[in-house]
Each structure stands twice: as C-alpha cells, then as structure tokens.
Amino acid sequence: MLGAGENGRVKVKGSRQSMTAHLLSALEPKLDESALLTVDLGALGRNWREVARRSQPGICSAVIKADGYGLGLEPVMRVLLAQGCSTFFVATLSEGRRARAVSRDATIYLLNGLAQDSPVGLKALNIRPVLNRLAEIAEWTAAGGGTAALHIDTGMNRLGLPAKDADLATILAQGFTLSLVMSHFACAERASAAMNDRQIAEFAALRAKFPGVPASLANSSGIFLPQNPVLDLTRPGYAVYGGNPTPGRANPMEPVVRLAARILEMRDAAPGETVGYGATWAATRPTRLAVVGVGYADGLPVSASAAPGKPPAEAFVEGRRCPIVGRVSMDLSVLDVTDARGAERGGWVEILGEEIGVDELAERARTIGYEILTRLGQRYARAYVGG
Ligand SMILES: *Cc1c(COP(=O)(O)O)cnc(C)c1O
C-alpha cells in the first residue's frame, strides 16, 4: 500500500485513514522531508457529492485550475471523475492539456478563453474556450468554430463580455454551438451583499437573450446563497477542496488537507530571550520551544507571525494549540510548546488539519484560504489517501 512515487512523493492507496500516528509511522522510514502534506481524496469526493446534491436540479462541474487549487490536478480530477463529475474548468492551456491527458471524454472549459491560446491548440485537445469578448467570438468563428462557452460580465470587471455587447454576441455566435452562457459572482461569500441580487437579476436578463443555452452563475459560495442561483450548471472549486463557502458560519465541508511538520529541534528560552529575525518575540516565562521545518517557502506566510493587534497562527501539538513565536522564516518556524507536554525532537505537529483549517490559518495570516491552498509548497512529501 505504500510506494515511493515520482518526484519523491509518497503514495498511499486503499485507505480512508486520516493522518493518524499509524500512517505517519508507516511513512516515516520513507520520508526524508521535514513535512508531510496529506490530501484526503475520500473527503474531496464527498465534498463534491455534497455540492453536487445542493446544485440540483443543475449539474455540478469542478474547477481544477492552479493545479487543483494546489492539491494536484491529476489525482483530484481522477477522484472527481469517479464520483460522476464530467465537466471541468481550467484557466490555462497547459492545465487543459494535463486535464485532457487524464480523461479523453471529459468536457473541459478553458476560463482564460483565447487570450493567449490559439483556436487550433484548443481544438486539437477538444477543449472548449470560455469566450470573453466580441473579438474572441469572431476569432473562434473564423477558425471554424466548435463548441464554446460565453462569459458575460455582471460586475467583476475582469474577464467577460461587457453586458452592452450581449446583443451583438447573439448574432456573432450563430456560427458555432454555444454550450454554456456564464457569469461570475463578486461577493457570493457574503450572503447579505446587495450585489448578489443585482448580479442574479442582470444575469437572468442577459441569459434570456440566449434561449436554450444552459446557464451557469454559482461558484462554491454561490451554491450556498439563499437565492439558490444554481441554474443549469454550478462551478465550485474552493468548497470541494474543503474551504468554507459560508464564512462566519460553520464549515459544511470536510477538511481535505493536512499538513504535518516535524520537530527539528527543542530548546529552552529564559525570560527576556528572543526568537528569530528582528527579535520580534521575547519570552516572558521559562519557555519550551519547538523548531519545525516549515516556512514561508512552503506556503506558511510571514504574515502568520504575530503582528500588532493580531495573534499569530497556531499549530496543534500533542493535543494542544501552540502559537508561532517570532517571525516565520524561509524554511523554519518556532512554536511555544511549553503547555504541550510530550513534544519532542522528531515528533510531528499539525499545521493544517481537523483542528486548524485553511480558513483559520488564512485569517491569522490576513489572507484568504484560496491563497493558502494554492501556495502550499512543492517540497513536502505528499500522501494521497482515501482515493
Ligand atoms: C475560480 C473560479 C470559480 C471557482 O470559484 P470557487 O470560489 O473556488 O468555488 C468559478 N468560476 C470562475 C469563473 C472562476 O474563475
């Protein structure tokens, strides 16, 4: 059940186990890394089924851009295919190529449209562009067409056809099959935002110009809005990977990512002694410190350190929450483990997991969980469990 994978990654098959001591001790002889990232593909599959259930009567796709939100495009896509997901969204052509290599038959949409990618390359891979402007519609038609989606902007002012061009688009798009008309929420994670109602109303009027074409508006948080704007197709990403689509309320999703770091060194600091660059923290009591092998190069942001008016992020050590002390450095962080009896050199601490989720770490680092996920480092040993 254990085998050393390519790139020094460790693969674990046929287990629904979370990151237990058993798993760690099984892996230990294989590990020369000082941290282990565990991706629970079972939880990922259950999260997708849950958002798919909430998307009914619409169909649920999955957004797997940015290497499956940092968790690995290929293993993520394989598990979702097995759960019955057949439509995927990527951002770039290289991601599309990887997704096509996983599945010959899946429907794959490329969100960035024709911005950098030629119609020829997309067609060769049977990838559908999400067209974002009139010129792209014309270019796609000139290249002979083929099935494509159209993104109409309703307030993001990022990619997407300006709403005023929608009428012209209905005419220009007659040269090929439009399989989807979509827009994107700006504030779906705030259920009370007035902008949600505005975007829902504007998109309803715009999609009506394309009779018979399936429509899509909801990302993860959109699926949980009281207006229930699931339409014909939903496009969840974050919730599938365990992020909380309903900030401020309990997370309805299961955690997918667990990040454990090894204690490389234990030390004692007397009152007045400081830790780390800038000597930003000083002991106020005799303190037991644990040095762990995860730093900002691994995606633990410097901003997870304490700052004026903001507590530091914590790690879970021997059943206790222990704060980061001093400034997170490139490869190392230091924890105050005075209260975690049993912490010792060679032991493991949990930076992300059941106890401390990506949303909590993001809040303590003054960022969003999406950024935490997509910046998870590449030098971790990785274990895929439960797939
Ligand atoms: C990234 C993205 C999504 C997925 O959003 P989540 O909030 O992760 O669910 C959906 N639609 C578009 C257009 C996106 O760019």
Tab-separated table of C-alpha atoms in Angstrom, residues 108-333:
chain	number	residue	atom	x	y	z
A	108	ILE	CA	-13.090	20.763	-20.358
A	109	TYR	CA	-13.589	24.524	-20.416
A	110	LEU	CA	-10.718	27.000	-20.516
A	111	LEU	CA	-11.626	30.088	-18.477
A	112	ASN	CA	-8.967	32.362	-19.956
A	113	GLY	CA	-10.504	31.955	-23.394
A	114	LEU	CA	-8.464	32.833	-26.457
A	115	ALA	CA	-6.338	35.427	-24.665
A	116	GLN	CA	-3.066	33.568	-25.236
A	117	ASP	CA	-4.209	30.325	-26.739
A	118	SER	CA	-4.841	29.682	-30.383
A	119	PRO	CA	-8.107	28.103	-31.506
A	120	VAL	CA	-6.002	25.446	-33.217
A	121	GLY	CA	-4.397	24.252	-29.978
A	122	LEU	CA	-7.726	24.148	-28.192
A	123	LYS	CA	-9.426	22.231	-30.952
A	124	ALA	CA	-6.625	19.689	-31.161
A	125	LEU	CA	-7.226	18.947	-27.483
A	126	ASN	CA	-11.018	19.157	-27.753
A	127	ILE	CA	-11.048	21.896	-25.114
A	128	ARG	CA	-13.852	24.442	-25.140
A	129	PRO	CA	-12.821	28.064	-24.704
A	130	VAL	CA	-14.824	30.386	-22.496
A	131	LEU	CA	-15.073	33.340	-24.876
A	132	ASN	CA	-14.737	36.657	-23.117
A	133	ARG	CA	-15.103	39.365	-25.760
A	134	LEU	CA	-16.631	40.020	-29.164
A	135	ALA	CA	-13.252	39.727	-30.882
A	136	GLU	CA	-12.824	36.243	-29.421
A	137	ILE	CA	-16.216	35.199	-30.755
A	138	ALA	CA	-15.164	36.428	-34.187
A	139	GLU	CA	-11.802	34.703	-33.943
A	140	TRP	CA	-13.393	31.410	-32.889
A	141	THR	CA	-15.879	31.641	-35.748
A	142	ALA	CA	-13.123	32.462	-38.251
A	143	ALA	CA	-11.189	29.393	-37.100
A	144	GLY	CA	-14.173	27.238	-37.983
A	145	GLY	CA	-15.992	27.357	-34.668
A	146	GLY	CA	-16.671	24.369	-32.454
A	147	THR	CA	-18.464	24.185	-29.151
A	148	ALA	CA	-17.646	27.048	-26.769
A	149	ALA	CA	-18.959	28.934	-23.746
A	150	LEU	CA	-19.576	32.650	-23.387
A	151	HIS	CA	-18.794	34.587	-20.217
A	152	ILE	CA	-20.750	37.811	-19.744
A	153	ASP	CA	-19.544	40.220	-17.077
A	154	THR	CA	-22.068	41.307	-14.456
A	155	GLY	CA	-19.776	43.158	-12.095
A	156	MET	CA	-16.331	41.611	-11.762
A	157	ASN	CA	-14.765	43.800	-14.437
A	158	ARG	CA	-12.176	41.140	-15.023
A	159	LEU	CA	-12.699	38.817	-17.965
A	160	GLY	CA	-16.137	38.559	-19.558
A	161	LEU	CA	-18.079	40.246	-22.321
A	162	PRO	CA	-19.388	43.680	-21.326
A	163	ALA	CA	-23.166	43.394	-20.936
A	164	LYS	CA	-23.718	46.067	-23.583
A	165	ASP	CA	-22.176	43.728	-26.172
A	166	ALA	CA	-24.582	40.863	-25.416
A	167	ASP	CA	-27.000	41.616	-28.252
A	168	LEU	CA	-24.223	41.671	-30.817
A	169	ALA	CA	-22.864	38.452	-29.325
A	170	THR	CA	-26.157	36.657	-30.016
A	171	ILE	CA	-25.649	37.385	-33.706
A	172	LEU	CA	-21.900	36.726	-33.879
A	173	ALA	CA	-22.232	33.447	-32.007
A	174	GLN	CA	-24.527	31.934	-34.618
A	175	GLY	CA	-21.589	30.329	-36.399
A	176	PHE	CA	-20.963	27.705	-33.720
A	177	THR	CA	-22.581	25.814	-30.848
A	178	LEU	CA	-22.822	27.757	-27.620
A	179	SER	CA	-22.935	25.118	-24.867
A	180	LEU	CA	-22.918	27.497	-21.917
A	181	VAL	CA	-23.507	31.128	-21.044
A	182	MET	CA	-21.996	32.107	-17.698
A	183	SER	CA	-21.178	34.922	-15.331
A	184	HIS	CA	-19.310	35.128	-12.018
A	185	PHE	CA	-20.244	36.449	-8.550
A	186	ALA	CA	-18.154	39.155	-6.929
A	187	CYS	CA	-19.483	38.812	-3.348
A	188	ALA	CA	-21.056	35.348	-3.055
A	189	GLU	CA	-19.229	34.609	0.219
A	190	ARG	CA	-21.279	37.397	1.827
A	191	ALA	CA	-24.874	36.187	1.732
A	192	SER	CA	-26.207	39.621	2.683
A	193	ALA	CA	-24.364	41.536	-0.070
A	194	ALA	CA	-26.791	43.515	-2.214
A	195	MET	CA	-24.544	42.882	-5.203
A	196	ASN	CA	-25.650	39.228	-5.301
A	197	ASP	CA	-29.238	40.195	-6.079
A	198	ARG	CA	-28.078	42.694	-8.679
A	199	GLN	CA	-25.905	40.117	-10.445
A	200	ILE	CA	-28.625	37.440	-10.311
A	201	ALA	CA	-31.144	39.839	-11.874
A	202	GLU	CA	-28.755	41.132	-14.508
A	203	PHE	CA	-27.652	37.642	-15.488
A	204	ALA	CA	-31.274	36.464	-15.738
A	205	ALA	CA	-31.926	39.226	-18.275
A	206	LEU	CA	-28.716	38.504	-20.206
A	207	ARG	CA	-29.113	34.744	-20.424
A	208	ALA	CA	-32.658	35.245	-21.748
A	209	LYS	CA	-31.038	36.593	-24.907
A	210	PHE	CA	-29.636	33.083	-25.477
A	211	PRO	CA	-32.715	30.858	-25.375
A	212	GLY	CA	-31.992	27.163	-24.991
A	213	VAL	CA	-28.364	27.680	-23.932
A	214	PRO	CA	-27.545	26.254	-20.468
A	215	ALA	CA	-26.573	28.917	-17.915
A	216	SER	CA	-24.078	28.994	-15.045
A	217	LEU	CA	-23.511	31.567	-12.319
A	218	ALA	CA	-22.647	29.940	-8.989
A	219	ASN	CA	-19.157	29.255	-7.657
A	220	SER	CA	-18.788	27.452	-4.287
A	221	SER	CA	-20.312	30.216	-2.176
A	222	GLY	CA	-22.963	30.890	-4.815
A	223	ILE	CA	-24.294	27.357	-4.310
A	224	PHE	CA	-24.955	28.227	-0.653
A	225	LEU	CA	-26.731	31.556	-1.250
A	226	PRO	CA	-30.357	31.719	-0.084
A	227	GLN	CA	-31.409	32.799	-3.601
A	228	ASN	CA	-30.227	29.328	-4.742
A	229	PRO	CA	-28.828	30.513	-8.091
A	230	VAL	CA	-27.718	27.050	-9.230
A	231	LEU	CA	-29.296	27.376	-12.722
A	232	ASP	CA	-28.163	24.635	-15.133
A	233	LEU	CA	-24.538	24.228	-14.049
A	234	THR	CA	-22.515	25.165	-10.948
A	235	ARG	CA	-18.750	25.765	-10.871
A	236	PRO	CA	-17.404	25.004	-7.391
A	237	GLY	CA	-13.712	24.982	-6.583
A	238	TYR	CA	-12.873	26.039	-3.019
A	239	ALA	CA	-15.621	24.046	-1.257
A	240	VAL	CA	-14.554	20.829	-2.988
A	241	TYR	CA	-11.063	21.314	-1.527
A	242	GLY	CA	-12.508	21.736	1.969
A	243	GLY	CA	-12.628	25.530	2.176
A	244	ASN	CA	-15.576	27.150	3.930
A	245	PRO	CA	-18.003	28.563	1.346
A	246	THR	CA	-20.012	30.223	4.144
A	247	PRO	CA	-17.513	32.384	6.081
A	248	GLY	CA	-18.729	33.290	9.549
A	249	ARG	CA	-20.779	30.112	9.767
A	250	ALA	CA	-19.713	26.528	10.472
A	251	ASN	CA	-17.882	24.933	7.558
A	252	PRO	CA	-20.234	22.465	5.848
A	253	MET	CA	-17.307	20.825	4.033
A	254	GLU	CA	-14.876	18.154	5.236
A	255	PRO	CA	-11.193	19.063	5.580
A	256	VAL	CA	-9.131	17.694	2.704
A	257	VAL	CA	-5.641	18.963	3.507
A	258	ARG	CA	-3.492	18.011	6.439
A	259	LEU	CA	-0.059	19.483	6.849
A	260	ALA	CA	2.253	17.964	9.444
A	261	ALA	CA	5.725	19.239	10.197
A	262	ARG	CA	8.499	17.507	12.036
A	263	ILE	CA	10.046	18.998	15.130
A	264	LEU	CA	13.694	19.511	14.177
A	265	GLU	CA	14.884	20.950	17.463
A	266	MET	CA	13.694	21.608	21.013
A	267	ARG	CA	15.096	24.474	23.048
A	268	ASP	CA	14.501	26.350	26.272
A	269	ALA	CA	14.287	30.120	26.391
A	270	ALA	CA	14.645	32.076	29.608
A	271	PRO	CA	12.569	35.221	30.188
A	272	GLY	CA	13.964	38.014	28.008
A	273	GLU	CA	15.413	35.754	25.316
A	274	THR	CA	14.121	36.406	21.814
A	275	VAL	CA	13.285	34.241	18.802
A	276	GLY	CA	14.030	34.744	15.126
A	277	TYR	CA	14.745	37.586	12.707
A	278	GLY	CA	14.035	41.013	14.080
A	279	ALA	CA	13.823	39.568	17.612
A	280	THR	CA	10.094	40.266	17.433
A	281	TRP	CA	9.161	37.960	20.307
A	282	ALA	CA	10.653	37.685	23.760
A	283	ALA	CA	9.958	35.029	26.374
A	284	THR	CA	8.069	36.275	29.416
A	285	ARG	CA	8.350	32.963	31.247
A	286	PRO	CA	10.652	29.953	31.023
A	287	THR	CA	9.540	28.687	27.613
A	288	ARG	CA	9.865	25.398	25.808
A	289	LEU	CA	10.311	25.990	22.067
A	290	ALA	CA	9.878	23.606	19.136
A	291	VAL	CA	11.541	24.419	15.820
A	292	VAL	CA	9.618	22.949	12.871
A	293	GLY	CA	10.652	22.550	9.244
A	294	VAL	CA	8.012	24.663	7.518
A	295	GLY	CA	8.486	28.265	6.472
A	296	TYR	CA	7.260	30.820	4.002
A	297	ALA	CA	8.925	28.964	1.119
A	298	ASP	CA	6.451	26.186	1.959
A	299	GLY	CA	3.441	28.469	1.951
A	300	LEU	CA	3.287	29.339	5.640
A	301	PRO	CA	3.102	33.112	5.167
A	302	VAL	CA	5.341	35.507	7.087
A	303	SER	CA	2.067	37.227	7.892
A	304	ALA	CA	1.114	34.196	10.014
A	305	SER	CA	3.546	35.612	12.599
A	306	ALA	CA	2.144	37.837	15.345
A	307	ALA	CA	1.627	41.485	14.429
A	308	PRO	CA	0.338	44.483	16.379
A	309	GLY	CA	-3.330	43.783	17.059
A	310	LYS	CA	-3.187	40.298	15.564
A	311	PRO	CA	-2.363	36.985	17.242
A	312	PRO	CA	-0.071	34.545	15.435
A	313	ALA	CA	-1.234	31.358	13.737
A	314	GLU	CA	-1.172	28.237	15.880
A	315	ALA	CA	-0.186	24.625	15.350
A	316	PHE	CA	-1.710	21.570	17.023
A	317	VAL	CA	0.874	19.767	19.140
A	318	GLU	CA	0.159	16.769	21.357
A	319	GLY	CA	-3.495	17.767	21.564
A	320	ARG	CA	-2.779	21.437	22.331
A	321	ARG	CA	-2.867	24.619	20.315
A	322	CYS	CA	0.563	26.245	20.359
A	323	PRO	CA	1.315	29.696	18.935
A	324	ILE	CA	4.020	30.545	16.430
A	325	VAL	CA	6.570	32.790	18.145
A	326	GLY	CA	8.884	35.194	16.369
A	327	ARG	CA	8.802	35.691	12.635
A	328	VAL	CA	8.229	32.784	10.253
A	329	SER	CA	11.408	32.329	8.206
A	330	MET	CA	12.054	30.646	4.863
A	331	ASP	CA	12.370	27.034	5.977
A	332	LEU	CA	11.654	27.183	9.684
A	333	SER	CA	9.104	28.313	12.231
